XYZ file of C-alpha atoms in Angstrom:
764
model
C -25.944 -2.379 -15.444
C -25.596 0.584 -17.849
C -28.803 3.081 -17.662
C -29.816 3.704 -20.733
C -32.646 5.589 -21.317
C -32.037 7.440 -24.096
C -34.583 6.601 -27.246
C -32.896 4.066 -29.796
C -31.034 2.411 -27.295
C -30.418 -0.984 -27.929
C -30.347 -3.807 -25.892
C -29.324 -7.597 -26.236
C -29.322 -9.532 -22.936
C -25.820 -11.325 -22.054
C -25.774 -13.852 -19.095
C -23.483 -13.634 -16.186
C -22.150 -15.545 -12.971
C -22.259 -14.509 -9.832
C -21.345 -17.287 -7.599
C -23.940 -19.947 -7.967
C -26.926 -17.276 -8.753
C -26.623 -16.765 -12.411
C -28.309 -13.729 -13.495
C -29.263 -12.293 -16.668
C -28.281 -8.757 -17.254
C -28.391 -6.191 -20.140
C -25.091 -5.729 -20.925
C -25.085 -4.898 -24.874
C -25.429 -1.544 -25.136
C -25.045 0.895 -28.175
C -26.572 3.810 -29.860
C -29.102 3.666 -32.844
C -28.766 6.698 -35.676
C -32.645 6.491 -35.957
C -33.593 9.584 -37.343
C -30.640 11.581 -37.268
C -30.138 15.145 -37.484
C -30.345 16.499 -40.548
C -26.837 16.500 -42.237
C -25.003 14.909 -38.787
C -22.085 13.273 -39.759
C -19.509 13.718 -42.438
C -21.116 14.312 -45.675
C -24.542 14.167 -44.325
C -24.530 10.160 -43.109
C -23.529 9.013 -39.480
C -20.676 7.074 -39.001
C -19.893 3.823 -37.173
C -17.441 4.903 -34.466
C -16.421 2.517 -31.087
C -14.672 3.940 -28.066
C -13.369 2.322 -25.331
C -13.063 3.969 -22.096
C -10.953 3.184 -18.705
C -9.814 4.540 -15.337
C -7.523 3.372 -12.657
C -9.783 2.290 -10.285
C -12.681 1.171 -12.303
C -15.701 2.542 -10.137
C -17.446 5.515 -12.070
C -15.019 7.833 -14.222
C -14.798 4.964 -17.216
C -18.345 4.781 -17.073
C -19.759 8.089 -17.198
C -17.329 8.679 -20.552
C -18.941 6.175 -21.995
C -22.381 7.318 -21.510
C -21.355 10.901 -22.494
C -19.488 9.599 -25.780
C -22.700 7.174 -26.388
C -25.319 10.148 -25.903
C -23.071 12.535 -28.178
C -22.604 10.371 -31.092
C -26.354 9.769 -31.264
C -27.277 13.403 -30.728
C -24.965 14.050 -33.965
C -26.232 10.940 -36.052
C -23.846 8.144 -35.482
C -23.591 5.281 -34.255
C -21.052 4.250 -31.687
C -20.637 1.149 -29.514
C -18.297 1.757 -26.245
C -16.396 -0.736 -24.224
C -15.653 -0.001 -20.931
C -13.136 -1.522 -18.847
C -14.206 -1.210 -14.957
C -12.915 -2.889 -12.154
C -14.894 -6.062 -13.018
C -12.895 -6.099 -16.514
C -14.131 -5.158 -19.881
C -17.886 -5.172 -20.882
C -19.522 -4.602 -24.026
C -16.374 -5.628 -25.805
C -15.591 -4.866 -29.173
C -15.385 -7.803 -31.576
C -13.269 -7.748 -34.863
C -16.372 -7.134 -36.773
C -16.943 -4.133 -35.173
C -13.540 -3.236 -35.416
C -13.627 -4.369 -39.421
C -16.517 -1.568 -40.123
C -15.514 0.744 -38.136
C -14.740 4.445 -39.363
C -13.084 5.424 -36.083
C -12.114 4.577 -32.474
C -12.309 6.760 -29.271
C -10.203 5.572 -26.329
C -10.647 7.671 -23.829
C -8.562 6.285 -20.944
C -6.384 6.836 -17.911
C -4.573 3.227 -17.897
C -3.394 0.819 -20.253
C -5.653 -0.300 -23.283
C -4.209 -2.685 -25.829
C -4.542 -1.089 -29.241
C -2.817 -3.843 -31.250
C -6.451 -5.265 -32.770
C -6.952 -1.370 -33.970
C -4.115 -1.374 -36.048
C -5.275 0.338 -39.779
C -7.867 2.407 -37.531
C -8.130 6.207 -36.780
C -7.842 6.387 -33.099
C -7.656 9.045 -31.339
C -6.419 8.692 -27.666
C -7.145 10.963 -24.609
C -7.731 11.308 -20.991
C -11.055 9.716 -19.297
C -11.773 13.091 -18.559
C -12.177 13.826 -22.103
C -14.619 11.973 -22.463
C -16.784 13.435 -20.086
C -15.993 16.988 -20.765
C -15.807 17.176 -24.377
C -17.187 14.215 -26.145
C -18.577 16.226 -28.944
C -15.360 17.160 -29.720
C -13.392 14.105 -29.579
C -16.366 13.126 -32.150
C -15.024 15.124 -34.521
C -11.560 14.868 -33.960
C -11.660 11.177 -34.078
C -12.603 12.045 -38.021
C -9.289 13.536 -38.904
C -7.084 11.145 -36.541
C -3.777 9.610 -37.515
C -4.412 5.771 -38.473
C -2.764 3.776 -36.007
C 0.265 1.560 -37.490
C 1.189 -0.373 -34.388
C 3.784 1.333 -32.925
C 3.499 3.119 -29.803
C 4.924 6.065 -30.729
C 2.544 6.925 -33.765
C 0.229 9.369 -31.967
C -2.285 6.595 -30.706
C -0.464 4.399 -28.649
C -0.673 7.327 -25.653
C -3.454 8.927 -24.071
C -2.453 12.749 -23.560
C -3.777 14.306 -20.146
C -6.777 16.872 -21.474
C -4.249 19.655 -21.405
C -3.279 18.076 -25.063
C 0.347 20.051 -24.379
C 3.606 17.891 -25.149
C 4.415 17.927 -21.158
C 1.108 17.320 -20.056
C 0.700 13.977 -22.161
C 4.240 12.918 -20.993
C 2.657 13.199 -17.449
C -0.625 11.163 -18.393
C 1.760 8.471 -19.570
C 3.466 8.387 -16.479
C 0.574 8.424 -14.267
C -1.261 5.839 -16.225
C 1.690 3.653 -16.153
C 2.029 4.081 -12.298
C -1.191 3.291 -11.361
C -1.025 -0.056 -13.307
C 1.269 -0.917 -11.531
C -0.033 0.031 -8.151
C -2.992 -2.205 -8.830
C -1.226 -4.901 -9.607
C 0.668 -4.526 -6.331
C -2.102 -4.193 -4.450
C -3.047 -7.832 -3.589
C 0.606 -8.954 -3.430
C 0.940 -6.543 -0.328
C -2.695 -7.248 1.403
C -2.090 -11.278 0.994
C 1.385 -10.991 2.030
C 0.701 -8.310 4.863
C -2.022 -10.679 6.325
C -0.296 -13.754 6.154
C 2.642 -12.766 7.890
C 0.244 -10.939 10.666
C -2.140 -13.524 11.039
C 0.779 -16.230 11.662
C 2.373 -13.988 14.229
C -0.367 -13.245 16.092
C -1.693 -17.178 15.841
C 1.448 -19.383 15.949
C 4.191 -16.299 17.465
C 5.424 -17.193 20.996
C 6.785 -14.909 22.922
C 10.333 -15.456 24.639
C 12.019 -14.154 27.717
C 13.489 -11.055 26.302
C 10.082 -10.090 24.940
C 10.472 -10.923 21.120
C 8.095 -13.035 19.057
C 9.356 -16.709 17.614
C 7.266 -18.768 14.864
C 9.017 -22.124 15.427
C 10.933 -23.890 12.277
C 8.532 -26.054 10.655
C 5.267 -25.379 12.354
C 2.160 -24.817 10.301
C 2.124 -21.273 10.752
C 5.875 -21.115 10.017
C 4.888 -21.795 6.443
C 1.972 -19.706 6.548
C 4.655 -16.702 7.074
C 7.256 -18.412 4.880
C 3.825 -17.572 1.997
C 3.163 -14.173 3.652
C 6.673 -13.380 3.020
C 6.818 -14.717 -0.985
C 3.825 -12.354 -1.452
C 5.943 -9.170 -0.098
C 8.909 -10.380 -1.790
C 6.856 -10.592 -5.175
C 5.040 -7.337 -4.681
C 8.275 -5.075 -5.529
C 8.796 -6.903 -9.254
C 5.218 -6.650 -9.962
C 4.853 -3.269 -9.391
C 7.885 -2.386 -11.251
C 7.107 -5.144 -14.100
C 3.115 -3.797 -14.666
C 4.429 -0.010 -14.447
C 6.893 -1.189 -17.443
C 4.308 -3.197 -19.206
C 1.596 0.112 -19.532
C 4.532 1.931 -21.473
C 5.973 -0.732 -23.948
C 3.544 -3.798 -23.755
C 4.501 -6.949 -23.320
C 8.317 -7.225 -24.389
C 8.575 -4.564 -21.075
C 7.004 -7.174 -18.796
C 10.083 -8.926 -18.038
C 12.879 -6.403 -17.722
C 10.621 -4.622 -15.226
C 9.866 -7.462 -13.211
C 13.352 -8.839 -13.317
C 14.562 -4.841 -12.731
C 12.470 -4.735 -9.809
C 13.728 -7.722 -8.634
C 17.241 -6.372 -8.553
C 16.095 -3.000 -7.132
C 14.697 -5.003 -4.070
C 17.897 -7.413 -3.742
C 20.844 -5.138 -1.779
C 23.169 -8.110 -2.202
C 23.108 -8.042 -5.783
C 25.222 -4.278 -5.430
C 26.856 -4.643 -1.910
C 23.921 -3.203 -0.410
C 22.363 -4.297 3.366
C 19.065 -2.820 2.220
C 17.427 -3.007 -1.621
C 16.093 0.251 -2.893
C 12.564 -1.121 -2.232
C 9.314 0.380 -4.058
C 10.879 3.716 -4.989
C 13.769 1.749 -6.903
C 11.199 -0.652 -8.459
C 9.486 2.473 -9.565
C 12.644 3.799 -11.364
C 13.062 -0.044 -12.672
C 9.744 0.053 -14.384
C 10.149 3.551 -16.107
C 13.726 3.124 -17.223
C 12.638 -0.581 -18.831
C 9.393 0.588 -20.086
C 11.235 3.390 -21.829
C 14.326 1.212 -23.184
C 11.527 -1.210 -24.585
C 10.190 1.696 -26.497
C 13.659 2.584 -27.820
C 14.661 -0.733 -28.390
C 11.159 -1.141 -31.028
C 12.203 1.488 -33.018
C 15.631 0.078 -34.233
C 15.106 -1.225 -37.663
C 16.173 -4.780 -38.176
C 15.709 -7.149 -41.146
C 12.490 -8.328 -41.567
C 13.413 -12.215 -40.662
C 14.367 -11.147 -37.417
C 11.191 -8.912 -36.674
C 9.124 -12.079 -35.480
C 11.515 -12.985 -33.042
C 12.396 -9.411 -31.563
C 9.202 -9.118 -29.061
C 9.793 -12.262 -27.875
C 13.625 -13.278 -27.996
C 15.708 -10.100 -28.974
C 13.671 -7.283 -26.597
C 13.280 -8.860 -23.580
C 16.880 -10.349 -23.752
C 18.481 -7.036 -24.563
C 16.115 -5.070 -22.233
C 16.398 -7.553 -19.053
C 20.921 -7.778 -19.462
C 20.863 -3.600 -20.222
C 18.719 -2.655 -17.087
C 20.127 -5.129 -14.786
C 23.774 -4.342 -15.694
C 22.764 -0.617 -15.390
C 20.704 -0.756 -11.750
C 23.952 -3.070 -10.355
C 26.841 -0.964 -11.754
C 25.379 2.634 -11.829
C 22.073 3.063 -9.878
C 22.756 0.858 -6.804
C 26.523 1.984 -5.908
C 24.449 5.142 -4.925
C 22.145 3.604 -3.132
C 25.058 1.417 -1.331
C 26.597 4.572 -0.292
C 23.402 6.340 1.259
C 23.041 3.484 3.249
C 26.828 3.567 4.247
C 27.058 7.346 5.202
C 23.341 7.383 6.604
C 24.470 5.137 9.491
C 27.752 6.709 10.001
C 26.096 9.989 10.071
C 23.398 8.418 12.818
C 26.010 6.778 14.982
C 27.396 10.538 15.498
C 24.098 11.517 16.469
C 23.337 9.398 19.477
C 24.843 11.527 21.558
C 22.363 14.351 20.721
C 18.937 15.015 21.711
C 16.762 12.351 21.759
C 13.768 14.179 21.070
C 15.731 15.071 17.322
C 17.323 11.852 16.920
C 13.930 10.575 17.380
C 12.296 12.904 14.983
C 14.829 12.249 12.061
C 14.343 8.594 12.691
C 11.092 8.662 12.319
C 11.396 10.658 8.916
C 14.014 8.026 7.909
C 11.537 4.764 8.998
C 8.647 6.694 6.966
C 10.480 7.575 4.130
C 10.642 4.557 1.987
C 9.040 1.633 3.866
C 11.878 -1.208 3.405
C 14.114 0.847 1.204
C 17.637 1.960 2.114
C 16.650 4.811 4.408
C 14.065 2.898 5.854
C 16.240 0.166 6.301
C 19.343 2.009 7.771
C 17.328 3.714 10.267
C 15.835 0.132 11.189
C 19.102 -1.253 11.587
C 20.693 1.321 13.010
C 18.508 0.853 16.230
C 18.577 -3.282 16.158
C 21.933 -2.865 16.876
C 22.167 -0.917 19.593
C 19.823 -3.460 21.244
C 22.893 -5.397 21.954
C 25.061 -2.908 23.257
C 22.372 -2.214 26.171
C 20.858 1.189 24.077
C 17.499 0.376 23.432
C 16.071 4.062 23.790
C 16.617 4.237 19.788
C 14.855 0.993 18.830
C 12.218 2.183 20.956
C 12.308 5.004 18.917
C 12.261 3.231 15.740
C 8.968 0.698 17.082
C 6.840 3.925 17.442
C 6.971 5.060 13.954
C 7.208 1.857 11.917
C 3.555 1.395 12.238
C 2.710 5.045 11.693
C 2.475 4.718 8.376
C -0.009 1.975 8.137
C -2.296 2.610 10.544
C -2.222 6.693 9.243
C -3.306 5.223 5.552
C -5.597 3.056 6.978
C -7.509 5.621 9.388
C -7.472 8.466 6.377
C -9.805 6.003 4.377
C -12.358 6.265 7.450
C -12.260 9.750 7.824
C -12.508 10.742 4.331
C -14.013 8.461 2.455
C -15.298 9.999 -0.398
C -11.276 10.857 -1.336
C -10.765 6.767 -1.998
C -11.828 3.978 -4.304
C -13.456 1.206 -2.971
C -10.138 -0.822 -3.721
C -8.398 1.897 -1.473
C -10.384 1.443 1.027
C -10.326 -2.310 0.897
C -6.970 -1.892 1.454
C -6.663 0.860 4.188
C -8.507 -1.471 5.921
C -6.144 -4.359 5.420
C -3.637 -1.776 6.479
C -4.764 -0.930 9.611
C -4.580 -4.704 10.584
C -1.018 -4.745 9.091
C 0.076 -2.043 11.221
C -1.119 -3.371 14.449
C 1.862 -5.598 13.825
C 4.791 -3.413 12.293
C 4.509 -4.489 8.750
C 5.208 -0.889 7.581
C 4.592 -2.330 3.811
C 0.763 -1.838 4.448
C 1.029 1.874 3.348
C 3.204 1.475 0.360
C -0.053 1.261 -1.638
C -0.458 4.633 -1.070
C 2.521 6.267 -1.094
C 3.078 4.295 -5.059
C -0.240 5.894 -5.990
C -0.198 9.227 -4.370
C 3.398 10.202 -3.505
C 3.434 13.487 -3.176
C 0.802 13.275 -0.881
C 1.503 10.618 0.974
C 5.195 10.265 1.542
C 5.164 13.482 3.038
C 2.654 12.678 5.883
C 4.200 9.653 6.476
C 7.205 11.221 7.314
C 5.181 13.712 9.354
C 3.631 11.620 11.641
C 6.841 9.176 12.049
C 8.699 12.178 13.191
C 6.326 12.995 15.713
C 5.603 9.583 17.016
C 9.803 8.781 17.315
C 10.132 12.361 18.770
C 7.468 11.762 21.647
C 9.140 8.260 21.753
C 12.477 9.688 22.456
C 11.315 12.187 24.821
C 10.235 9.853 26.858
C 12.705 7.420 27.074
C 10.752 4.536 25.236
C 13.052 1.498 25.033
C 12.593 -1.843 22.482
C 13.864 -5.027 23.368
C 13.355 -6.917 19.765
C 14.079 -5.599 16.526
C 10.675 -5.250 15.755
C 7.738 -2.260 16.146
C 4.540 -1.824 16.395
C 1.738 -2.438 19.102
C 2.299 -6.217 19.120
C 5.915 -5.394 20.688
C 4.112 -3.575 23.332
C 1.367 -6.160 23.763
C 4.231 -9.009 24.087
C 5.858 -7.081 26.780
C 8.784 -6.310 25.006
C 8.315 -1.986 25.339
C 9.763 -0.271 28.134
C 7.426 2.708 28.893
C 3.856 1.329 26.952
C 1.655 4.333 28.054
C 3.843 6.643 26.259
C 4.875 4.307 23.425
C 1.099 3.894 22.710
C 0.170 8.022 22.829
C 3.534 8.348 20.442
C 1.865 5.647 18.224
C -1.387 7.239 18.599
C -0.553 10.825 17.694
C 1.741 9.804 14.922
C -1.526 7.906 13.361
C -3.224 10.570 13.599
C -1.207 13.513 12.322
C -0.147 11.000 9.389
C -4.615 10.470 8.550
C -4.944 14.437 9.050
C -1.875 15.219 6.490
C -2.972 12.920 4.354
C -6.199 13.872 3.575
C -5.961 17.244 3.578
C -2.900 16.686 1.098
C -5.048 14.520 -1.750
C -7.978 16.865 -0.500
C -6.129 19.997 -1.561
C -4.715 18.119 -4.736
C -8.036 16.341 -6.038
C -9.743 20.394 -5.574
C -6.619 21.275 -7.725
C -7.287 18.851 -10.486
C -11.105 19.457 -10.118
C -10.150 23.201 -10.961
C -8.044 22.908 -13.680
C -10.410 20.048 -15.352
C -13.297 22.720 -15.136
C -11.102 25.688 -16.349
C -11.355 25.252 -20.435
C -15.318 25.226 -19.733
C -17.371 28.227 -20.609
C -19.787 29.231 -17.629
C -22.912 27.561 -19.333
C -21.396 24.114 -20.083
C -22.360 21.261 -18.250
C -20.252 19.775 -15.466
C -18.392 16.832 -15.904
C -20.511 14.052 -14.984
C -23.603 16.175 -14.889
C -26.581 13.965 -14.686
C -24.923 11.191 -13.506
C -26.096 9.857 -10.012
C -24.481 6.616 -9.082
C -24.802 3.680 -6.602
C -22.657 1.012 -6.010
C -23.751 -2.271 -4.294
C -20.878 -4.568 -3.314
C -22.330 -8.064 -2.851
C -20.473 -10.908 -1.142
C -20.703 -14.100 -1.273
C -20.352 -14.797 -4.780
C -17.160 -14.064 -7.267
C -18.679 -10.636 -8.165
C -20.964 -7.681 -7.193
C -22.785 -5.576 -8.868
C -22.731 -1.808 -9.284
C -25.909 0.440 -10.368
C -25.072 3.507 -11.447
C -28.477 5.312 -12.711
C -29.303 7.866 -14.067
C -31.155 8.110 -17.266
C -30.761 10.539 -20.584
C -33.147 12.272 -22.405
C -33.482 12.738 -26.231
C -31.459 15.516 -26.265
C -27.680 15.975 -26.037
C -25.831 16.672 -22.698
C -29.463 16.307 -20.520
C -27.466 13.928 -18.136
C -25.804 10.626 -18.080
C -26.234 7.340 -16.549
C -23.767 4.284 -15.957
C -23.656 1.544 -14.531
C -20.814 -0.734 -13.282
C -20.098 -4.325 -12.523
C -17.232 -4.633 -9.572
C -15.388 -7.397 -8.128
C -16.452 -7.986 -4.625
C -13.868 -8.456 -2.019
C -14.070 -10.068 0.950
C -16.868 -12.915 2.328
C -19.172 -10.187 4.036
C -22.051 -8.527 2.323
C -21.322 -4.625 1.857
C -22.911 -1.414 0.667
C -21.160 0.912 -0.716
C -23.068 3.782 -2.136
C -22.157 6.577 -4.195
C -18.971 5.661 -5.866
C -19.630 8.091 -8.915
C -21.585 10.247 -7.080
C -19.573 11.168 -3.860
C -15.772 10.413 -5.376
C -15.884 11.032 -8.931
C -18.282 14.459 -9.703
C -16.679 16.633 -6.983
C -16.099 19.738 -9.012
C -19.619 19.395 -10.311
C -21.520 18.833 -6.523
C -19.265 21.919 -5.114
C -20.965 24.187 -8.122
C -24.224 23.082 -7.094
C -24.278 23.141 -3.598
C -22.707 26.549 -4.036
C -26.391 27.200 -5.985
C -28.296 25.726 -3.041
C -30.717 28.122 -1.179
C -29.283 29.574 1.775
C -31.142 28.162 4.163
C -29.582 24.348 3.271
C -27.108 24.079 6.085
C -30.498 23.076 7.982
C -31.817 20.629 5.996
C -34.958 19.474 7.828
C -35.885 23.475 8.299
C -38.290 24.666 10.725
C -41.057 23.164 7.672
C -39.650 19.831 7.928
C -38.307 20.066 4.706
C -35.131 17.837 3.559
C -32.934 18.010 0.353
C -33.795 21.814 -0.249
C -37.604 21.376 0.430
C -37.951 18.666 -1.997
C -38.616 16.260 0.155
C -41.308 16.987 2.985
C -43.837 15.951 5.247
C -46.310 15.364 2.424
C -44.022 13.056 0.788
C -43.137 10.872 3.581
C -45.062 7.596 3.867
C -44.894 5.353 7.159
C -45.789 2.034 5.407
C -46.433 1.238 2.044
C -50.003 -0.715 1.156
C -48.023 -2.220 -2.234
C -46.431 -5.678 -1.880
C -44.784 -4.966 -5.706
C -42.558 -3.445 -7.194
C -44.999 -1.916 -9.732
C -47.421 -0.889 -7.598
C -44.905 0.436 -5.175
C -43.801 2.892 -7.956
C -47.476 3.931 -8.702
C -48.086 4.722 -4.972
C -45.254 6.389 -4.587
C -45.788 8.316 -7.438
C -49.572 9.131 -6.189
C -47.825 10.117 -2.898
C -45.531 12.919 -5.166
C -48.870 14.124 -6.637
C -50.100 15.104 -3.536
C -47.387 18.164 -3.380
C -48.723 19.677 -7.074
C -46.024 19.051 -8.509
C -46.887 16.180 -10.830
C -49.269 16.968 -13.965
C -49.321 13.372 -15.668
C -48.968 10.318 -12.759
C -49.706 7.901 -15.213
C -46.650 9.184 -17.056
C -44.166 9.451 -14.143
C -45.082 5.875 -13.440
C -43.981 5.012 -17.114
C -41.097 6.743 -17.190
C -39.956 4.942 -13.701
C -41.246 1.621 -15.041
C -39.131 2.404 -18.026
C -36.098 3.105 -16.199
C -36.413 0.095 -13.926
C -36.600 -1.942 -17.465
C -33.101 -1.170 -17.941
C -32.032 -2.453 -15.015
C -33.278 -2.321 -11.102
C -32.876 0.252 -8.824
C -33.004 -2.056 -5.858
C -29.269 -1.235 -4.400
C -29.023 -4.082 -1.943
C -29.065 -3.411 2.012
C -33.267 -3.099 1.679
C -32.742 -0.016 0.091
C -34.005 0.835 -3.705
C -33.969 4.474 -5.490
C -36.480 4.507 -8.235
C -35.919 7.457 -10.360
C -37.302 9.359 -13.443
C -36.365 12.398 -15.305
C -39.625 13.538 -17.349
C -41.604 16.835 -17.603
C -44.321 15.111 -16.442
C -43.500 16.631 -12.968
C -42.965 20.168 -12.991
C -40.456 20.771 -10.251
C -38.011 18.429 -8.522
C -39.893 16.280 -5.718
C -38.235 13.341 -3.448
C -40.604 11.115 -2.168
C -39.634 7.774 0.884
C -41.398 5.602 2.319
C -40.882 2.071 4.199
C -42.289 -1.414 3.675
C -42.117 -3.715 6.577
C -42.408 -6.816 5.207
C -40.317 -5.422 2.025
C -40.268 -5.455 -1.834
C -38.619 -7.923 -4.183
C -36.946 -4.965 -6.313
C -34.592 -7.176 -8.086
C -31.876 -6.050 -5.871
C -28.449 -7.693 -6.691
C -27.837 -9.017 -2.726
C -31.448 -10.336 -2.826
C -32.898 -8.540 -0.173
C -36.121 -6.937 -0.304
C -36.393 -3.557 -0.145
C -38.066 -1.450 2.811
C -36.408 1.731 2.446
C -37.821 3.232 -0.867
C -36.726 6.659 -2.002
C -38.689 7.983 -5.281
C -36.528 10.997 -7.249
C -38.616 12.879 -10.012
C -37.342 15.387 -11.953
C -38.344 17.396 -14.819
C -36.125 17.670 -17.957
C -34.529 20.953 -17.466
C -33.503 19.719 -14.078
C -31.806 16.951 -14.805
C -28.447 17.853 -14.732
C -27.145 19.298 -11.686
C -29.892 18.925 -9.400
C -30.424 15.265 -10.423
C -27.059 14.615 -9.477
C -26.619 16.602 -6.807
C -29.825 14.470 -5.167
C -28.680 11.601 -5.941
C -25.379 12.365 -4.655
C -26.670 13.647 -1.134
C -28.829 11.091 -0.825
C -26.510 7.783 -1.622
C -23.656 9.527 0.222
C -25.906 9.341 3.581
C -26.971 5.620 2.877
C -23.692 4.575 3.438
C -24.424 5.209 6.833
C -25.354 1.560 8.428
C -26.766 3.506 11.834
C -28.298 5.895 9.729
C -30.177 3.396 7.795
C -31.562 1.823 11.062
C -32.631 4.899 12.389
C -35.056 5.705 9.509
C -36.203 1.503 10.204
C -37.229 2.291 13.928
C -38.366 5.998 13.350
C -41.937 5.702 14.826
C -44.070 8.402 12.578
C -43.349 10.993 10.051
C -41.964 13.360 12.422
C -39.300 11.512 13.698
C -38.206 9.973 10.056
C -37.868 13.614 8.531
C -35.897 14.275 11.800
C -33.708 11.634 10.814
C -33.654 12.872 7.310
C -33.141 16.217 8.530
C -29.186 14.807 8.600
C -29.115 14.535 4.983
C -27.087 17.542 3.701
């Protein structure tokens, strides 16, 4: 639910259905130009503006940008409606009437957005970060933006990077297209990999030589075949939707067929296809080829059939033949000469050979380099040399296991979708399915591929040093469990070391990259400019058992511009178990703001509990802790929490604090699920930030999306002057810790205030 605490916000109910439950949600959010500042807008009158915000993961950036744009529009006296394209799909969708009456459209997106509906309107397309950092500037720029004419090259067809330079524009297009392809590929990787792993685990029969075979015609053989189809389709899907993000629908067919050709080595006389790297190449080639063909002037009678017949046929034929005759030959050459080169190294150092094989196995996960190493090791088994395959077998599971482990040890670096993919990758790694790491490598090749190669090299070298053997052409822990591996203890040691090295290298490189991006984004801002996402506190709850999940990102906004923003997102639920995933925006998306606010924290913040039992820089103390609430319903609980906060002397008007907190609840529940509620208010009824905590033995109906009663209640109250960095910081610290199931259990079980404060002291 979008948090629309700004005065003048209009809401219209819209029904949404989640599984069997039918829930009414306030989804239509716009701003009203009521009482606009004098002289606002062009010529002193307000404009009717539209915006579309989107980010690759659809978790927080899209909603942060939406709130910032809406808030800026209102402060300038304009009316704006914002469509958000998040993980659950498009919300607050712009209608034909909206577009017809609009004076301009702002697209703040890091993914492909259909612009066909905006033909004839002024369109300004930028990255989503621009919508967060500079909403007022975008509103000024859209008034003189070029009119979109339906052509991708007319200036509105692509989203430039925040830098705004020509080179940055191209990088932004490439990144957006790549992320689009990866997002569509992930389900195929997960479904295909898990079905193959399950069929091997439940339907495979160990052979005398230690191999694992699924009998033909059996139930599990059919399950395995379905999984193989998923794996076969994932590469064309990556290529196709990458091309689609660049060249729109006419590029989809050449992109998919090009990806299939890239992955089918037999078409260009190679024993191994080009894998996902080849798919990325064909995707970009197809997309830009279609863009070029679109610019060709043709007779008017041919124009209607161009996008559905001419362009797909010409682009598909040209791309397919180009790959077979031009790109395919080097791929085949690489495969042949790498095999010969490895053959000449069999008598060299086992450690060196193992490291090289590990590097090759980890490089492209199914591509020509990977296949060269794998088939080289498999081919030597028949001749009695099983040590080479042992080196390969140790390296094969390292990539998915390492990437899965990385999502666990540094969760804040990954989106919810990536963390779910990481769990699937861990499972695939146990069965030697290296493709489980492909989504991570495709999304962040510069960070993930080197980390994979480092871990693979370490695992291969350790296995080579110890003389580990493998009697079957397969890898991963499954072959050791089934008795195909010689030197099992060292084999597991090699896999474990390689996995840890990959995970640590990945999080180090990804964190470094994210920090560089944050520094680059912050560079254009003056020291007094509000940080990106200031005032945004986000919490998201994934609720299973239905078709979706509701993510509430909560932070109201005041009447003044730039005072803070709130965002809400509906996130699609995955899996059948209820999981709480809190602080997507605060922990994953607002790292730059967190860093700066943490630098401003008191020197004693390293010990949050302190000698006086203070938590969150002293905002939560023994005075603001209550072991049991007397209230049994939401309004009474908020009133009781407000009176608890008043005991600190920081609340000037209890009634006003209650009113503002209840007004926030009217915009969307602050019940997060998992028996947690975090009501909050930004009002000058408090003179300084204060945080209260209380428990409810029976639980209070807070309207939580997962239906649980709130038993752990935190109330945050900050004055308007602290509605930026400090509000974000409090929500970020709180929500990040509330992700920990054990922490919540300790709070539930604490016997008294001292024990509660001891547990809360872990928040830092």
